PDB file of C-alpha atoms in Angstrom:
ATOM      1  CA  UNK A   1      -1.128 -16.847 -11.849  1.00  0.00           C
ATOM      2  CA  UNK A   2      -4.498 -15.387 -13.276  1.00  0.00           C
ATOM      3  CA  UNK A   3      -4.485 -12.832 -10.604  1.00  0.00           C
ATOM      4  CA  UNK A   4      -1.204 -11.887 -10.960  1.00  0.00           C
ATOM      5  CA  UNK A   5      -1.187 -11.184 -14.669  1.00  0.00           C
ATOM      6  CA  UNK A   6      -4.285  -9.318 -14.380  1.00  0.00           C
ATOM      7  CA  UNK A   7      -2.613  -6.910 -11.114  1.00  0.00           C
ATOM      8  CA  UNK A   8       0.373  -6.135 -13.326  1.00  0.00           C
ATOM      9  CA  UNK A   9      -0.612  -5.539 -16.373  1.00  0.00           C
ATOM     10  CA  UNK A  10      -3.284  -3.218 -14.649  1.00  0.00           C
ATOM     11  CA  UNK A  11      -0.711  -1.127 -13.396  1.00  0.00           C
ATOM     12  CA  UNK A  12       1.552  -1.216 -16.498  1.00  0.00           C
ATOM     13  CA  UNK A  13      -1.598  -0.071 -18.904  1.00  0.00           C
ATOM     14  CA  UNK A  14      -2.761   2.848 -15.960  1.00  0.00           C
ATOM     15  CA  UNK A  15       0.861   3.901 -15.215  1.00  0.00           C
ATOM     16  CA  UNK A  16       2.389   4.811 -12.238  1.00  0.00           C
ATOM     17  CA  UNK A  17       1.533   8.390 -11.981  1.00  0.00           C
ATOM     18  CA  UNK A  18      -2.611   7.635 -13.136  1.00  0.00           C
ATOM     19  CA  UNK A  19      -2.865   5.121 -10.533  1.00  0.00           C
ATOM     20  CA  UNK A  20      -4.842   6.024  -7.300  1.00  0.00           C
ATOM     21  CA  UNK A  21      -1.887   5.613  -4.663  1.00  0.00           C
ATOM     22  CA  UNK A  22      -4.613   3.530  -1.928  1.00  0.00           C
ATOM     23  CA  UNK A  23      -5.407   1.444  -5.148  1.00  0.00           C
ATOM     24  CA  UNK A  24      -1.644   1.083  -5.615  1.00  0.00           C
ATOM     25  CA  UNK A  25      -0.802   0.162  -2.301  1.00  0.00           C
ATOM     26  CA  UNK A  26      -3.041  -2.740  -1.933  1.00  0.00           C
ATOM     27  CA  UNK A  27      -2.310  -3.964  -5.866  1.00  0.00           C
ATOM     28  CA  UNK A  28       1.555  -4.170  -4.425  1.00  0.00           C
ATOM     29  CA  UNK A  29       0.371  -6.124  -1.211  1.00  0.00           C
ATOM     30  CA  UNK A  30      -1.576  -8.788  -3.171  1.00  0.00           C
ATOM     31  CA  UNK A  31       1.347  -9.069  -5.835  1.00  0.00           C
ATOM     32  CA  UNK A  32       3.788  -9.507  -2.406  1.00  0.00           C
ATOM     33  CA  UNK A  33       1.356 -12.246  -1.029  1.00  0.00           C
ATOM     34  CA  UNK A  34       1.129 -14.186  -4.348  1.00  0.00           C
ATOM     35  CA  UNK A  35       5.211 -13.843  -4.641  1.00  0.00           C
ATOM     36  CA  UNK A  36       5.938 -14.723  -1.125  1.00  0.00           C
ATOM     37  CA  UNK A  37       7.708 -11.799  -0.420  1.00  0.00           C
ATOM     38  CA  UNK A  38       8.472 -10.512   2.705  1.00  0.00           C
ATOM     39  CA  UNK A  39      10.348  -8.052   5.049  1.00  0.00           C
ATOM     40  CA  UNK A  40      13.204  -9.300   7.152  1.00  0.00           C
ATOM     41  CA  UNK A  41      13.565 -13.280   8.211  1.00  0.00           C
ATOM     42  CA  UNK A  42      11.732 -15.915  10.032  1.00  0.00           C
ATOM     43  CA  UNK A  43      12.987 -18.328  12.072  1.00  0.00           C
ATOM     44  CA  UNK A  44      13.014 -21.091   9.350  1.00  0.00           C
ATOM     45  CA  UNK A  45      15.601 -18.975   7.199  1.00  0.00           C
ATOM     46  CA  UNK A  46      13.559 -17.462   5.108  1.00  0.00           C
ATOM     47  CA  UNK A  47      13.527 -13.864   4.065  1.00  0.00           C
ATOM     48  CA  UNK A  48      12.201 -11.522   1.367  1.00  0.00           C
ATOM     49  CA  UNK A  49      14.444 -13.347  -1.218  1.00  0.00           C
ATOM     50  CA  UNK A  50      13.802 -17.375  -0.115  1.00  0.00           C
ATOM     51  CA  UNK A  51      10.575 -18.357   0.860  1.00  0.00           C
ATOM     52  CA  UNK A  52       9.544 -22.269   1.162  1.00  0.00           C
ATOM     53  CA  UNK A  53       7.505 -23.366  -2.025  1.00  0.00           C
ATOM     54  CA  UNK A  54       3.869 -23.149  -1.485  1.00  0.00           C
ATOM     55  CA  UNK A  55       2.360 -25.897  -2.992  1.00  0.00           C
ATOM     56  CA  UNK A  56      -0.858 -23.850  -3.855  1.00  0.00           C
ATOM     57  CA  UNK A  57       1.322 -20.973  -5.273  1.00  0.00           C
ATOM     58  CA  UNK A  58       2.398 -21.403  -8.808  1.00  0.00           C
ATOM     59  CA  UNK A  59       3.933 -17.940  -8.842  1.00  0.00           C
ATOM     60  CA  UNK A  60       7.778 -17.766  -9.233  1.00  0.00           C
ATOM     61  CA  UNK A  61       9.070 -16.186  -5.802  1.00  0.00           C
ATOM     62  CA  UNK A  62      10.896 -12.589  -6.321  1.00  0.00           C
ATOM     63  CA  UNK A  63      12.281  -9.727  -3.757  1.00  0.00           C
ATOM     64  CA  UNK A  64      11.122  -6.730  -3.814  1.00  0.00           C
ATOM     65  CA  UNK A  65      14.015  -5.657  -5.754  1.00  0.00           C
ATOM     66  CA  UNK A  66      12.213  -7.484  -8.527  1.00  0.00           C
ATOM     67  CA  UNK A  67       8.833  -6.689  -8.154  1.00  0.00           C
ATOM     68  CA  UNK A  68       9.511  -3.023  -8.362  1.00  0.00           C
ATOM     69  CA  UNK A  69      11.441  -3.535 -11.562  1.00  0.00           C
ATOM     70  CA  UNK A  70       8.541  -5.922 -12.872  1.00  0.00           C
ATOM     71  CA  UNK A  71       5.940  -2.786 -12.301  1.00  0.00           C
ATOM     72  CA  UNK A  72       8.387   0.098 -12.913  1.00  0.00           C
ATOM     73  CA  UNK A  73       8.878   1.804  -9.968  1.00  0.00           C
ATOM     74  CA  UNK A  74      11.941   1.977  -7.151  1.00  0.00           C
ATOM     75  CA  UNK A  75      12.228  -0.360  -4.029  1.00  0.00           C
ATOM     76  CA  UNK A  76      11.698   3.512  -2.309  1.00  0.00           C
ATOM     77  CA  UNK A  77       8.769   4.061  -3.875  1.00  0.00           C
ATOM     78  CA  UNK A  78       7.448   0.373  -3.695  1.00  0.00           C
ATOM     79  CA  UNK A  79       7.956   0.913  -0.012  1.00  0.00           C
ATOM     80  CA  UNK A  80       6.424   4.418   0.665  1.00  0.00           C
ATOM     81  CA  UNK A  81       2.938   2.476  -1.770  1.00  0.00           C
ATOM     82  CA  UNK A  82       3.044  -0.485   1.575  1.00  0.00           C
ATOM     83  CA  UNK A  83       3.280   2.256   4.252  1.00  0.00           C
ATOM     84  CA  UNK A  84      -0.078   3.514   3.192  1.00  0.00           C
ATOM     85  CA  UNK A  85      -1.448   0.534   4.055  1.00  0.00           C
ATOM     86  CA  UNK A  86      -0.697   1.362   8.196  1.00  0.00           C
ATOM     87  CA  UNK A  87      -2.725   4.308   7.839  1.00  0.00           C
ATOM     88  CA  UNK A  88      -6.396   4.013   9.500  1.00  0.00           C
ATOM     89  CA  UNK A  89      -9.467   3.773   6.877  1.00  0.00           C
ATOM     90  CA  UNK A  90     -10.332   7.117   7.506  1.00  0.00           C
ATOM     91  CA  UNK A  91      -6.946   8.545   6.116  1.00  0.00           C
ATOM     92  CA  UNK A  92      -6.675   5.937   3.665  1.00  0.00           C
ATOM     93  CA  UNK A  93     -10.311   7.358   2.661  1.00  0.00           C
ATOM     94  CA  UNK A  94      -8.590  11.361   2.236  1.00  0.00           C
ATOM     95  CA  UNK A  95      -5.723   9.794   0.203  1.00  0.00           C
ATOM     96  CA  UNK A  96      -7.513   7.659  -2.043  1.00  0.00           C
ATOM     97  CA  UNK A  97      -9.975  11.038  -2.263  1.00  0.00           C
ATOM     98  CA  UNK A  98      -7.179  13.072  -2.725  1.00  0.00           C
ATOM     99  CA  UNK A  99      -7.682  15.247   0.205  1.00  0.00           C
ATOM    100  CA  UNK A 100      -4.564  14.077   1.441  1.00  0.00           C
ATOM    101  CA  UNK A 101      -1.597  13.288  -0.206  1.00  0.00           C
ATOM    102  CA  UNK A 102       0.341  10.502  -0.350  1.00  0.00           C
ATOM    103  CA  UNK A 103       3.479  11.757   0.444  1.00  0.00           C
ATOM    104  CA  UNK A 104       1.950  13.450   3.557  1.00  0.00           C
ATOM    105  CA  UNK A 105       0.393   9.976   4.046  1.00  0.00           C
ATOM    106  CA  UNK A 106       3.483   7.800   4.179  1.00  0.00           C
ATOM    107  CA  UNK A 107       5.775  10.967   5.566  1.00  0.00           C
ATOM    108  CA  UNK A 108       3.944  11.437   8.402  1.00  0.00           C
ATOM    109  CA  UNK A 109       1.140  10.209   9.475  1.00  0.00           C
ATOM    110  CA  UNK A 110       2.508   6.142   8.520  1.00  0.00           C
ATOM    111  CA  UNK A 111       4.872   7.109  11.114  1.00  0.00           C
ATOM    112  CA  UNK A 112       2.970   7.370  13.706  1.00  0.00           C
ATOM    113  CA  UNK A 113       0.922   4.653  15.418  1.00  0.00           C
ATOM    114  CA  UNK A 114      -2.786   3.526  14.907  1.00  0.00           C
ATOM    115  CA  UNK A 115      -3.846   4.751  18.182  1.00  0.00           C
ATOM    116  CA  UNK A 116      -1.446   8.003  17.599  1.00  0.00           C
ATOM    117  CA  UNK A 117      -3.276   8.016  13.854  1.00  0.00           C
ATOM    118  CA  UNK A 118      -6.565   7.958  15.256  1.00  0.00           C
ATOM    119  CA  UNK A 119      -6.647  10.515  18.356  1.00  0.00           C
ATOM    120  CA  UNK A 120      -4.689  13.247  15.949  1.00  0.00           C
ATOM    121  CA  UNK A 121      -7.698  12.469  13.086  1.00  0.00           C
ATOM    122  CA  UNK A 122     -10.057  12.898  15.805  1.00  0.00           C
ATOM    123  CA  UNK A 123      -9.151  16.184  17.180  1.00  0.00           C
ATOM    124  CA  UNK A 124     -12.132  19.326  16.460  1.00  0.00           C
ATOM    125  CA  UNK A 125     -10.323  21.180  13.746  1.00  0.00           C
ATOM    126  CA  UNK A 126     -13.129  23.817  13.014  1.00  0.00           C
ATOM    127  CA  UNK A 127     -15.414  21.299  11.467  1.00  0.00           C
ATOM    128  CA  UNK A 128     -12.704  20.611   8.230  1.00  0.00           C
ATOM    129  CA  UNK A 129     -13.392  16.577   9.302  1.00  0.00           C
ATOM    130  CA  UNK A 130     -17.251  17.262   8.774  1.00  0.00           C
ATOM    131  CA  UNK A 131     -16.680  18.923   5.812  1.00  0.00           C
ATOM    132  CA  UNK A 132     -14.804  16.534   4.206  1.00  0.00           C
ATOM    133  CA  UNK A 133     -17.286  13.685   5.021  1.00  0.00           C
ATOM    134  CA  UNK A 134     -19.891  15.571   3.538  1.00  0.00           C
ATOM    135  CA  UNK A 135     -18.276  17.347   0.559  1.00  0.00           C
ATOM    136  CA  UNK A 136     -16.774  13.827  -0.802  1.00  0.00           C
ATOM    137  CA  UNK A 137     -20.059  12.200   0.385  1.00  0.00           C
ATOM    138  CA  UNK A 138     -17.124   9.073   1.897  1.00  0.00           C
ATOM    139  CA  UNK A 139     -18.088   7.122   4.570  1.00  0.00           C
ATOM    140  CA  UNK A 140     -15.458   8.102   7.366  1.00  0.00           C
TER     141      UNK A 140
END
């Protein structure tokens, strides 16, 4: 319940458009594990809107619905934040860096798959990958 508070209220006081997007992306992912929430169903019935009570979650369950109401953004949005997370660390790396936007992120590159991620980010484009690793001195 602690951690939950604290994730919120982080966003809320940074606001959407101040928050690193990377940073954003995972803060959505923890509040989705500590609400139970989900995409699509299991075969015990539940979905993103019932979930069995965990016994070591005091958190009251939501949807996503809610939870992008709760941190004041669209179920869109929410969604384009969680397909960051696909990316491979180097990418996630240029968008949390900015040398990559998000919307380039989640557009395209979240799209495609790790493997497809990884051989396209590995391709000799004059150097620009070298350059980037050394001009934001990141570790990709």
């Amino acid at each position: 319940m602690i951690l939950e508070d604290l994730i919120s209220t982080n966003i809320m006081q940074r606001g959407i458009g101040n928050c690193n997007p990377m940073k954003m992306a995972k803060c959505i992912m923890e509040l989705e594990r500590i609400y139970g929430i989900r995409q699509g169903s299991a075969s015990d019935g539940s979905n993103q809107y019932i979930k069995k009570a965990d016994p070591n979650n005091s958190a009251e369950q939501k949807s996503q619905e809610q939870l992008a109401k709760q941190i004041g953004i669209s179920v869109d949005t929410l969604q384009n934040y969680k397909k960051l997370t696909t990316l491979i660390p180097e990418l996630q790396s240029m968008v949390e860096h900015n040398a990559l936007k998000s919307t380039t992120a989640y557009k395209i590159w979240a799209k495609l798959s790790q493997e497809e991620q990884e051989n396209f980010f590995n391709i000799p484009l004059y150097g620009l990958y070298k350059c980037f690793k050394m001009f934001y001195h990141v570790k990709v």
